[in-house]
Amino acid sequence: MSDEKFRHESLQDKESIGKYLNALSDGFLNGKLRFSWKDKQLLLEPQSLIKFDLETKKKDGEVKMILRFRWEEPSEGSMFIDGPLVIETKE
Amino acid sequence: MHVFEGLEQKIQFMVLDVSKQVDDTLKILITPEEDAIEKVTARDDYIDNFKSVIENSCFSRLGSHIHLDKKGIDFIRAANVISNNLERISDFCVNIANQTRYLSRKNFLDQYEYRPFFRQVLEALDIVVRALFHRDLSLALRICRAEFVLDKLYKHNFDKIIEQLQAGREAHSLITTLFIFRYLERMGDALLNIGEAVIFSVVGEKLKINQYQALRESLDTLGFKLPLRDMDFESIWGTRSGCRIGKVSNEGASSARGVIFKEGKLKKILQERASIELWEEIFPGLTPKVFGFQEGPDNASILLEFLTGCTFQEVLFNDDKEILENAFFLIQETAAMIWQKTLKPGPRPSTFSAQLLSRVDDVFVVHPDLNAPDIRICDLALPSTSEIFERLREIEQELKVPFTVFIHGDYNINNIIYNQKEQRVYYIDVHRSKDDDYLQDLSVFLVSNFRVPIFESSVRDNLNDANRRFLHFGRQFAREHGDPTFEARLAFGLTRSFITSTRFELNPDFAHNMFSRGMYLAEKIIAHQGKPWESFVVPKEILRYNYF
């Protein structure tokens, strides 16, 4: 699942965009953001800290707003993982 | 034509050798001799060489410093096609000669009429050089006709062989004989290519023989008595619509007049003619006059008056505001007049979704990524593209078209001709005209503006402005004539046209742009279900192009 990618693009208006934002907001609250298409699924479980970037630009009548969320998935290599510390020695 | 002198000689020699080849093959069929078979095989190498030499000669002339006009280039192309096909005839001779080895007895072929094949091929070969170098179209036609005769001869012998095979004897020799006749029949195909190449070199257009005949007969009935080689045939729109369209004009004559020649499927051409007759009653002079009509078993051709002026698309590209204003005024006036005059009350079903469903597979062939599956974003479930289209089809049944008018049927900005001097507009390409929802024409018109793949702001502003104003015009007509579901049907019509237009658009970003507009309107329609359709509004921004 390391390279899984989900993308959705559509045209919305100020009313219809709400349902997308609400769905994402609920997903964050539940700690599970699930994206599925065809027989594939991408599950994101933000547990730790989330870096949140909000950027907005106005240029020649065109407006751009970028919301970016970044976090790390807990992994074996992470030093904050719970459990005993094991030190192996060479014979 | 001194640049072609060497070429003429080479082709002459090649034709002579291929004729000898055909002659010797006939002798082999009469009396199969191993020596004769070897001679034919050996000569084939020599003919292959001829082909290469002519090919080199053609291509080096194209690349040389001697200036060649279009006629000269067309001639060289034709010469190359001819030498290729002569070489194929020689190959078939070798194939036939080799086949005789598999006959069970030397006189097996005596029971068949193979000589007429050879007579046809030899007679056709005999006139190739004259046809090409004297630019003689009647000789070219005679070459083409050989194919027709050879096909008939083949059919006759084929039936006989099948009958004998059913009797169950000498299957091996019978199959061999069938192969021999098949090669003779294929010589006909090569001759047809040769004849068509001569027509091409004279007319300057890739006309198939049946198209050429139709054009010639149409011009005859029209009273163009000049030989076709003095005419200028200019291809205009290629073949996207399934018709071949070209403009023929007689530049040399003092009374120069142009005609449009259209060749295509019989049904379509018949429809075009019938529509023009109907338009003639409703609005005389709106559509081009029919000068000639030719009908074949599957195809037909029509010769139409060439209307001077420019298409509305060309007006939009031009930055002359006064002309644009005038053209727009005339287009609106003409549409309003036609709609009012032909308005017939009576509800009828709205059919945009059915049109969309019948064309959407072609869209996905060009843009498979647009065929989105159903997806889920957290708790938000979004239906697949096909589910959305199916929902549209169901919902559209709730809508009724309150009245019909006589519509153009393919009312895009290329099918409207504007003539400033005469202060009028014309409709062309009317084969889909009928009594129907005026929103059909309106939505096609609007999206045909939008889909113009030009993004320069001066042109884009004109396109956006034309859409804003034409939408306003449509809304006004709806109000004045009591059409409460106008907006909802407009949304269906625009959805249909935005989405189906992407099948002609290879720029993925622009195709995406149009597709997502169609899907946006589709989702709006679905979200509105349950509420009265009279309250639906199409956001006018949907017709304004955005640069993202």
XYZ file of C-alpha atoms in Angstrom:
639
model
C 0.000 0.000 0.000
C 3.066 2.228 0.066
C 2.378 3.866 -3.308
C -1.409 3.869 -3.319
C -2.878 7.000 -4.777
C -6.418 8.281 -4.889
C -7.505 11.319 -6.844
C -10.853 12.906 -7.413
C -11.511 16.000 -9.479
C -14.864 17.611 -10.157
C -16.635 20.900 -10.611
C -18.572 22.072 -7.549
C -20.178 25.240 -6.305
C -20.301 26.916 -2.901
C -23.242 24.781 -1.765
C -22.154 21.418 -3.083
C -18.543 21.716 -1.854
C -19.801 21.457 1.740
C -20.540 17.752 1.578
C -16.922 17.006 0.622
C -15.505 19.129 3.433
C -17.942 17.654 5.969
C -17.040 14.114 4.940
C -13.340 14.858 5.438
C -13.960 16.602 8.736
C -15.916 13.608 10.041
C -13.153 11.328 8.829
C -10.520 13.207 10.849
C -12.729 13.120 13.945
C -13.181 9.355 13.659
C -9.480 8.869 13.047
C -10.171 7.038 9.801
C -10.167 8.528 6.321
C -11.282 5.877 3.907
C -11.091 6.347 0.135
C -12.396 3.594 -2.078
C -12.840 3.063 -5.809
C -13.430 -0.054 -7.881
C -12.061 -2.876 -5.706
C -9.340 -0.734 -4.208
C -9.212 1.035 -0.895
C -6.889 3.472 0.805
C -7.250 3.846 4.543
C -5.547 6.716 6.336
C -5.455 6.784 10.110
C -4.028 10.040 11.342
C -2.952 9.298 14.927
C -0.072 11.574 15.742
C 0.419 15.206 15.023
C -0.854 16.621 11.753
C 0.888 19.437 10.037
C -1.751 21.678 8.483
C -0.976 24.201 5.777
C -3.502 26.636 4.406
C -2.490 28.738 1.502
C -4.597 31.067 -0.554
C -3.756 33.245 -3.524
C -5.586 35.750 -5.649
C -4.189 36.612 -9.036
C -5.854 38.187 -12.082
C -9.279 37.223 -10.846
C -8.294 33.606 -10.310
C -8.436 32.348 -6.745
C -6.570 29.342 -5.464
C -6.844 27.775 -2.038
C -4.655 24.870 -1.024
C -5.301 22.795 2.072
C -2.509 20.391 2.911
C -2.366 17.851 5.716
C 0.781 15.861 6.446
C 1.477 13.245 8.999
C 3.605 10.166 9.493
C 2.351 6.650 9.773
C 3.680 4.783 12.800
C 6.273 2.261 11.659
C 8.752 -0.245 13.079
C 11.495 2.330 12.717
C 9.668 4.970 14.684
C 11.327 5.775 18.046
C 7.997 6.602 19.662
C 6.518 3.167 19.202
C 5.327 1.475 22.415
C 7.028 -1.730 23.628
C 10.264 -2.964 25.070
C 13.609 -1.943 23.690
C 15.563 -4.972 22.522
C 19.322 -4.907 22.064
C 20.877 -7.799 20.204
C 24.489 -8.814 20.611
C 26.729 -10.550 18.113
C 28.073 -13.940 19.118
C 6.464 18.326 -68.531
C 10.162 17.665 -69.243
C 10.902 16.848 -65.581
C 8.857 13.700 -66.042
C 10.409 12.524 -69.300
C 12.585 9.828 -67.791
C 9.739 8.739 -65.594
C 7.380 8.226 -68.519
C 9.876 5.956 -70.201
C 10.442 3.922 -67.063
C 6.739 3.406 -66.495
C 6.299 2.511 -70.149
C 8.958 -0.183 -69.844
C 7.527 -1.458 -66.615
C 4.035 -1.754 -68.114
C 5.486 -3.626 -71.090
C 7.253 -6.092 -68.834
C 4.201 -6.639 -66.666
C 2.156 -7.230 -69.836
C 4.698 -9.836 -70.969
C 4.463 -11.367 -67.534
C 0.668 -11.642 -67.796
C 0.936 -13.011 -71.327
C 3.439 -15.676 -70.261
C 1.246 -16.632 -67.320
C -1.619 -17.252 -69.722
C 0.691 -19.510 -71.769
C 1.566 -21.437 -68.616
C -2.097 -22.059 -67.910
C -2.578 -23.337 -71.457
C 0.484 -25.598 -71.253
C 2.262 -25.732 -67.899
C 6.016 -25.919 -68.581
C 8.697 -25.696 -65.910
C 10.878 -23.435 -68.079
C 8.076 -20.957 -68.544
C 7.383 -20.896 -64.795
C 11.023 -20.118 -64.116
C 11.017 -17.377 -66.711
C 8.067 -15.685 -65.004
C 9.756 -15.957 -61.623
C 12.968 -14.460 -62.990
C 11.186 -11.589 -64.672
C 9.518 -10.728 -61.409
C 12.900 -9.777 -59.903
C 13.483 -7.499 -62.833
C 10.052 -5.876 -62.313
C 10.754 -5.453 -58.595
C 13.860 -3.532 -59.603
C 11.797 -1.365 -61.895
C 9.555 -0.517 -59.007
C 12.516 0.549 -56.880
C 13.954 2.640 -59.680
C 10.638 4.429 -60.228
C 10.210 4.904 -56.508
C 13.686 6.450 -56.253
C 12.990 8.591 -59.237
C 9.693 9.828 -57.704
C 11.161 10.601 -54.312
C 14.283 12.246 -55.663
C 12.115 14.556 -57.765
C 10.145 15.485 -54.695
C 13.378 16.299 -52.898
C 15.108 18.036 -55.792
C 15.563 21.747 -56.313
C 13.252 21.843 -59.297
C 10.112 23.578 -58.171
C 7.050 21.358 -58.427
C 3.527 22.737 -58.170
C 0.671 20.718 -56.656
C -0.125 19.180 -60.047
C 3.473 18.006 -60.403
C 3.492 16.498 -56.927
C 0.142 14.799 -57.514
C 1.514 13.319 -60.699
C 4.535 11.878 -58.914
C 2.344 10.404 -56.192
C 0.180 8.771 -58.847
C 3.208 7.400 -60.712
C 4.440 5.830 -57.508
C 1.081 4.192 -56.725
C 0.912 2.883 -60.292
C 4.356 1.282 -60.201
C 3.548 -0.329 -56.844
C 0.409 -1.885 -58.245
C 2.101 -2.990 -61.447
C 4.581 -4.830 -59.285
C 1.718 -6.501 -57.411
C 0.264 -7.741 -60.705
C 3.612 -9.292 -61.495
C 3.657 -10.958 -58.069
C 0.249 -12.452 -58.741
C 1.582 -13.847 -62.020
C 4.330 -15.650 -60.119
C 1.776 -16.957 -57.617
C -0.398 -18.304 -60.442
C 2.537 -19.874 -62.235
C 3.586 -21.673 -59.053
C 0.077 -22.923 -58.393
C 0.020 -24.863 -61.696
C 2.526 -27.281 -60.160
C -0.208 -28.528 -57.834
C -2.693 -29.451 -60.537
C -3.246 -33.193 -60.832
C -3.064 -33.096 -64.626
C -1.832 -30.570 -67.166
C -5.146 -30.077 -68.887
C -7.198 -29.694 -65.697
C -7.821 -26.000 -66.340
C -9.195 -26.563 -69.820
C -12.701 -26.847 -68.401
C -12.585 -23.214 -67.106
C -12.851 -19.874 -68.802
C -9.660 -18.205 -67.695
C -8.802 -16.464 -70.985
C -11.299 -13.577 -70.494
C -9.454 -12.603 -67.287
C -6.233 -12.196 -69.213
C -7.928 -10.249 -71.985
C -9.270 -7.769 -69.430
C -5.954 -7.349 -67.614
C -3.952 -6.947 -70.828
C -6.381 -4.428 -72.303
C -6.259 -2.359 -69.130
C -2.459 -2.466 -68.976
C -2.319 -1.355 -72.563
C -3.874 2.046 -71.757
C -2.136 2.851 -68.457
C 0.636 4.971 -69.981
C -1.717 6.899 -72.252
C -4.199 7.519 -69.433
C -1.516 8.844 -67.104
C 0.543 10.940 -69.479
C -2.344 12.316 -71.530
C -4.386 12.938 -68.359
C -7.251 11.046 -69.928
C -10.041 10.366 -67.483
C -12.132 8.203 -69.790
C -9.176 5.847 -70.187
C -8.751 5.896 -66.405
C -12.371 4.854 -66.048
C -11.809 1.994 -68.473
C -8.923 0.763 -66.318
C -11.163 0.923 -63.241
C -13.929 -0.936 -65.026
C -11.620 -3.934 -65.525
C -11.943 -4.640 -61.808
C -15.686 -4.818 -62.078
C -15.528 -7.274 -64.977
C -12.851 -9.399 -63.277
C -15.029 -9.641 -60.163
C -17.914 -10.947 -62.241
C -15.701 -13.481 -63.999
C -14.348 -14.608 -60.652
C -17.843 -15.072 -59.226
C -18.857 -17.206 -62.191
C -15.849 -19.518 -61.850
C -16.063 -19.554 -58.068
C -19.652 -20.869 -58.202
C -18.632 -23.573 -60.635
C -15.727 -24.719 -58.436
C -17.909 -24.791 -55.302
C -20.409 -26.956 -57.122
C -17.670 -29.362 -58.194
C -16.228 -29.468 -54.686
C -19.613 -30.526 -53.390
C -19.458 -33.465 -55.774
C -16.381 -34.478 -53.758
C -13.846 -35.300 -56.455
C -10.426 -33.800 -57.229
C -10.572 -31.449 -54.255
C -6.834 -30.747 -54.474
C -6.919 -29.501 -58.045
C -10.143 -27.631 -57.451
C -8.690 -25.685 -54.541
C -5.600 -24.919 -56.624
C -7.809 -23.640 -59.425
C -9.709 -21.482 -56.969
C -6.411 -19.938 -55.839
C -5.500 -19.182 -59.438
C -8.790 -17.391 -60.048
C -8.416 -15.539 -56.789
C -5.041 -14.158 -57.913
C -6.595 -13.093 -61.209
C -9.359 -11.339 -59.317
C -6.782 -9.534 -57.192
C -5.118 -8.237 -60.339
C -8.412 -6.375 -60.771
C -7.966 -4.702 -57.396
C -4.500 -3.560 -58.435
C -5.902 -2.212 -61.714
C -8.573 -0.305 -59.801
C -5.843 1.316 -57.709
C -4.028 2.245 -60.912
C -7.157 3.790 -62.447
C -7.893 5.723 -59.273
C -4.321 6.975 -59.155
C -4.739 8.397 -62.670
C -7.979 10.111 -61.572
C -6.106 11.512 -58.583
C -3.324 12.908 -60.750
C -5.864 14.676 -62.962
C -8.446 15.834 -60.428
C -5.957 16.459 -57.636
C -8.185 14.782 -55.072
C -8.350 11.272 -53.736
C -11.673 10.397 -55.287
C -12.874 6.863 -55.304
C -14.156 5.735 -58.649
C -17.822 5.850 -57.584
C -17.333 9.349 -56.158
C -15.699 10.454 -59.377
C -18.535 9.053 -61.474
C -21.130 10.710 -59.264
C -19.331 14.037 -59.475
C -19.027 13.831 -63.234
C -22.659 12.881 -63.773
C -23.790 15.622 -61.414
C -21.721 18.195 -63.252
C -23.119 16.961 -66.584
C -26.699 17.413 -65.465
C -25.789 20.840 -64.184
C -24.566 21.850 -67.617
C -20.856 22.056 -66.795
C -19.674 20.920 -70.182
C -15.985 21.313 -69.506
C -13.830 18.255 -69.119
C -13.184 17.691 -65.426
C -9.482 18.316 -65.755
C -10.242 22.009 -66.242
C -12.119 22.169 -62.984
C -10.631 22.959 -59.690
C -11.612 20.503 -57.023
C -10.822 21.621 -53.531
C -11.502 19.474 -50.535
C -13.071 21.462 -47.754
C -13.963 19.499 -44.687
C -12.488 16.085 -45.112
C -14.621 13.234 -43.876
C -15.483 13.734 -40.236
C -19.194 13.745 -40.900
C -18.927 10.596 -42.975
C -19.434 12.579 -46.141
C -16.857 13.710 -48.573
C -17.309 17.394 -49.174
C -15.487 19.349 -51.795
C -15.885 22.583 -53.662
C -15.742 22.480 -57.423
C -15.239 25.655 -59.354
C -14.522 26.501 -62.921
C -11.930 29.212 -62.583
C -11.238 29.565 -66.270
C -14.763 30.405 -67.341
C -16.060 33.943 -67.131
C -19.210 32.966 -65.258
C -17.379 31.258 -62.429
C -19.681 29.523 -60.013
C -18.916 27.104 -57.274
C -20.794 24.033 -56.237
C -20.420 21.842 -53.218
C -20.114 18.145 -53.868
C -21.068 15.868 -51.012
C -20.778 12.136 -51.157
C -21.763 9.752 -48.396
C -24.185 7.161 -47.099
C -27.397 6.991 -49.087
C -29.642 7.543 -46.069
C -27.827 10.669 -44.953
C -27.775 12.250 -48.397
C -31.457 11.433 -48.921
C -32.251 13.053 -45.580
C -30.296 16.118 -46.556
C -32.238 16.470 -49.789
C -35.605 15.954 -48.058
C -34.709 18.514 -45.363
C -33.694 21.088 -47.959
C -37.094 20.648 -49.623
C -38.851 21.228 -46.296
C -36.728 24.289 -45.533
C -37.525 25.638 -49.000
C -41.215 25.709 -48.018
C -40.652 27.189 -44.576
C -37.985 29.738 -45.353
C -37.113 29.948 -49.066
C -33.440 30.590 -49.708
C -32.260 29.650 -46.215
C -30.568 26.458 -47.387
C -28.452 25.876 -50.511
C -30.181 24.916 -53.764
C -29.857 21.317 -54.928
C -28.258 21.191 -58.373
C -27.791 17.492 -58.776
C -28.347 14.181 -57.111
C -26.963 10.721 -57.812
C -28.044 7.570 -56.112
C -26.139 4.308 -55.820
C -27.004 1.145 -53.870
C -25.352 2.304 -50.618
C -23.951 5.717 -51.362
C -25.307 8.832 -52.922
C -23.991 12.230 -53.807
C -25.509 15.620 -53.964
C -24.371 18.755 -55.686
C -25.303 21.875 -53.770
C -25.123 25.571 -54.388
C -21.930 27.022 -52.906
C -23.057 29.783 -50.581
C -20.721 32.711 -50.348
C -20.067 34.151 -46.937
C -18.366 32.855 -43.857
C -19.388 30.570 -41.035
C -20.385 32.149 -37.738
C -17.278 30.566 -36.245
C -15.141 32.600 -38.634
C -17.024 35.743 -37.624
C -16.195 35.017 -33.985
C -12.498 34.659 -34.810
C -12.507 38.017 -36.485
C -12.143 40.932 -34.152
C -14.499 43.220 -36.043
C -17.111 44.085 -33.444
C -19.478 45.668 -35.944
C -19.596 42.568 -38.143
C -19.964 40.345 -35.097
C -22.842 42.446 -33.847
C -24.536 42.351 -37.233
C -24.064 38.588 -37.684
C -25.367 37.909 -34.216
C -28.420 40.063 -34.823
C -29.221 38.252 -38.084
C -28.767 34.815 -36.516
C -31.117 35.639 -33.664
C -33.688 37.227 -35.956
C -33.619 34.236 -38.290
C -33.955 31.727 -35.444
C -36.784 33.693 -33.813
C -38.626 33.942 -37.116
C -38.311 30.221 -37.832
C -39.245 29.183 -34.307
C -42.316 31.400 -34.269
C -43.452 30.364 -37.722
C -43.078 26.616 -37.162
C -44.203 26.412 -33.546
C -46.573 23.505 -32.940
C -48.145 22.956 -29.525
C -48.314 19.583 -27.908
C -46.209 17.854 -25.301
C -43.598 15.386 -26.374
C -40.851 13.592 -24.466
C -37.441 15.147 -23.947
C -34.669 12.937 -25.362
C -31.289 14.367 -24.383
C -30.326 11.474 -22.096
C -31.050 8.926 -24.807
C -28.789 10.888 -27.166
C -26.112 11.025 -24.486
C -26.285 7.292 -23.788
C -26.058 6.417 -27.471
C -22.855 8.427 -27.933
C -21.076 8.115 -24.610
C -19.223 4.910 -25.516
C -17.417 6.857 -28.238
C -16.355 9.359 -25.574
C -14.865 6.640 -23.392
C -12.986 5.129 -26.318
C -11.144 8.440 -26.707
C -10.960 9.272 -22.975
C -11.209 6.070 -20.911
C -10.219 7.907 -17.721
C -13.436 9.946 -17.849
C -15.465 6.799 -17.227
C -15.263 7.097 -13.433
C -16.290 4.237 -11.134
C -18.328 4.829 -8.006
C -16.090 6.133 -5.233
C -16.261 6.775 -1.540
C -14.644 9.674 0.271
C -15.064 8.842 3.962
C -18.840 8.677 4.434
C -19.597 10.411 1.163
C -20.578 7.934 -1.544
C -20.355 9.234 -5.104
C -22.069 7.274 -7.893
C -20.250 6.131 -11.020
C -20.554 8.019 -14.287
C -22.820 5.357 -15.749
C -25.099 5.382 -12.683
C -25.411 9.153 -13.049
C -26.375 8.823 -16.716
C -28.946 6.172 -15.865
C -30.455 8.436 -13.190
C -30.642 11.243 -15.759
C -32.539 9.003 -18.146
C -35.107 8.221 -15.442
C -35.489 11.822 -14.341
C -35.853 13.163 -17.876
C -39.088 11.188 -18.235
C -40.655 13.659 -15.806
C -40.008 16.490 -18.257
C -42.186 17.314 -21.210
C -41.369 19.516 -24.185
C -44.367 21.898 -24.328
C -44.115 22.693 -28.065
C -41.926 21.914 -31.034
C -40.398 24.042 -33.759
C -38.644 23.021 -36.992
C -35.053 22.723 -35.824
C -31.793 22.675 -37.754
C -30.763 19.489 -35.945
C -27.007 20.189 -35.940
C -27.049 23.879 -35.146
C -23.379 24.391 -34.475
C -21.559 27.574 -35.399
C -19.942 25.925 -38.424
C -23.299 25.210 -39.972
C -24.464 28.808 -40.046
C -23.232 30.922 -42.936
C -23.299 34.704 -42.667
C -23.286 36.948 -45.705
C -22.706 40.558 -44.825
C -23.399 41.968 -48.288
C -26.756 40.258 -48.636
C -27.578 40.812 -44.971
C -28.725 37.266 -44.370
C -27.748 33.948 -42.891
C -27.932 30.478 -44.406
C -28.179 27.037 -42.839
C -26.031 24.203 -44.167
C -25.737 20.506 -43.301
C -29.438 20.155 -42.545
C -29.821 16.380 -42.797
C -31.046 16.204 -39.172
C -33.726 18.906 -39.471
C -37.144 18.003 -38.041
C -39.902 19.157 -35.674
C -38.338 18.985 -32.234
C -37.412 20.814 -29.057
C -35.768 24.173 -29.840
C -33.481 23.492 -26.880
C -31.789 20.901 -29.068
C -30.560 23.644 -31.389
C -29.960 26.091 -28.568
C -27.792 23.765 -26.482
C -25.798 22.555 -29.498
C -25.181 26.180 -30.492
C -24.004 27.146 -26.996
C -21.636 24.213 -26.596
C -20.326 24.618 -30.155
C -19.133 28.058 -29.059
C -17.632 26.730 -25.882
C -15.793 23.825 -27.489
C -13.793 25.968 -29.939
C -10.248 25.028 -28.916
C -8.882 28.569 -28.973
C -7.906 30.128 -25.688
C -6.668 33.553 -26.723
C -8.600 36.048 -24.698
C -9.796 38.119 -27.685
C -11.510 35.106 -29.295
C -12.575 33.650 -25.960
C -14.275 36.894 -25.015
C -16.265 36.757 -28.254
C -17.247 33.143 -27.590
C -18.256 33.863 -23.991
C -20.199 36.901 -25.084
C -22.007 35.035 -27.869
C -23.073 32.429 -25.316
C -24.261 34.949 -22.771
C -26.385 36.676 -25.371
C -27.761 33.594 -27.043
C -28.739 32.160 -23.671
C -30.527 35.410 -22.910
C -32.303 35.186 -26.272
C -33.395 31.605 -25.547
C -34.673 32.498 -22.094
C -36.674 35.358 -23.518
C -38.255 33.108 -26.155
C -39.146 30.606 -23.421
C -40.823 33.304 -21.312
C -42.766 34.694 -24.246
C -44.026 31.272 -25.320
C -44.796 29.759 -21.938
C -42.091 27.133 -21.447
C -41.825 26.537 -17.679
C -39.308 23.650 -17.834
C -36.909 25.478 -20.156
C -34.063 25.646 -17.611
C -34.256 21.993 -16.650
C -34.257 20.832 -20.275
C -31.451 23.275 -21.017
C -29.417 21.567 -18.283
C -30.088 18.197 -19.935
C -29.201 19.562 -23.374
C -25.972 21.161 -22.178
C -24.991 18.042 -20.248
C -25.472 15.983 -23.378
C -23.489 18.359 -25.609
C -20.648 19.047 -23.154
C -20.076 15.353 -22.639
C -20.463 14.134 -26.207
C -18.298 16.962 -27.572
C -15.280 15.491 -25.782
C -15.147 12.649 -28.300
C -13.741 15.111 -30.841
C -11.361 16.793 -28.403
C -7.962 15.197 -27.945
C -6.540 17.817 -25.606
C -7.074 16.016 -22.264
C -7.343 19.194 -20.159
C -9.949 20.754 -22.393
C -11.861 17.473 -22.695
C -11.816 17.227 -18.889
C -13.010 20.785 -18.589
C -16.046 20.131 -20.795
C -16.792 16.749 -19.267
C -16.762 18.087 -15.714
C -19.186 20.839 -16.737
C -21.555 18.217 -18.062
C -21.204 16.164 -14.879
C -21.735 19.247 -12.710
C -25.049 19.955 -14.431
C -25.994 16.279 -14.195
C -25.403 16.321 -10.426
C -27.416 19.529 -10.135
C -30.323 17.884 -11.933
C -30.163 14.823 -9.682
C -29.989 16.988 -6.543
C -33.069 18.894 -7.706
C -35.295 15.857 -8.111
C -38.405 16.091 -5.980
C -38.578 19.853 -6.245
C -40.630 21.522 -9.003
C -38.676 21.684 -12.277
C -39.989 25.201 -12.852
C -37.629 26.394 -10.106
C -34.471 24.901 -11.648
C -31.885 27.419 -12.877
C -28.829 26.757 -15.013
C -25.936 28.810 -13.592
C -24.870 31.015 -16.488
C -21.188 30.684 -15.508
C -21.299 27.130 -16.852
C -20.952 28.588 -20.349
C -18.034 30.857 -19.514
C -14.660 29.278 -20.101
C -12.240 29.366 -17.140
C -8.500 29.049 -17.495
C -8.109 26.361 -14.831
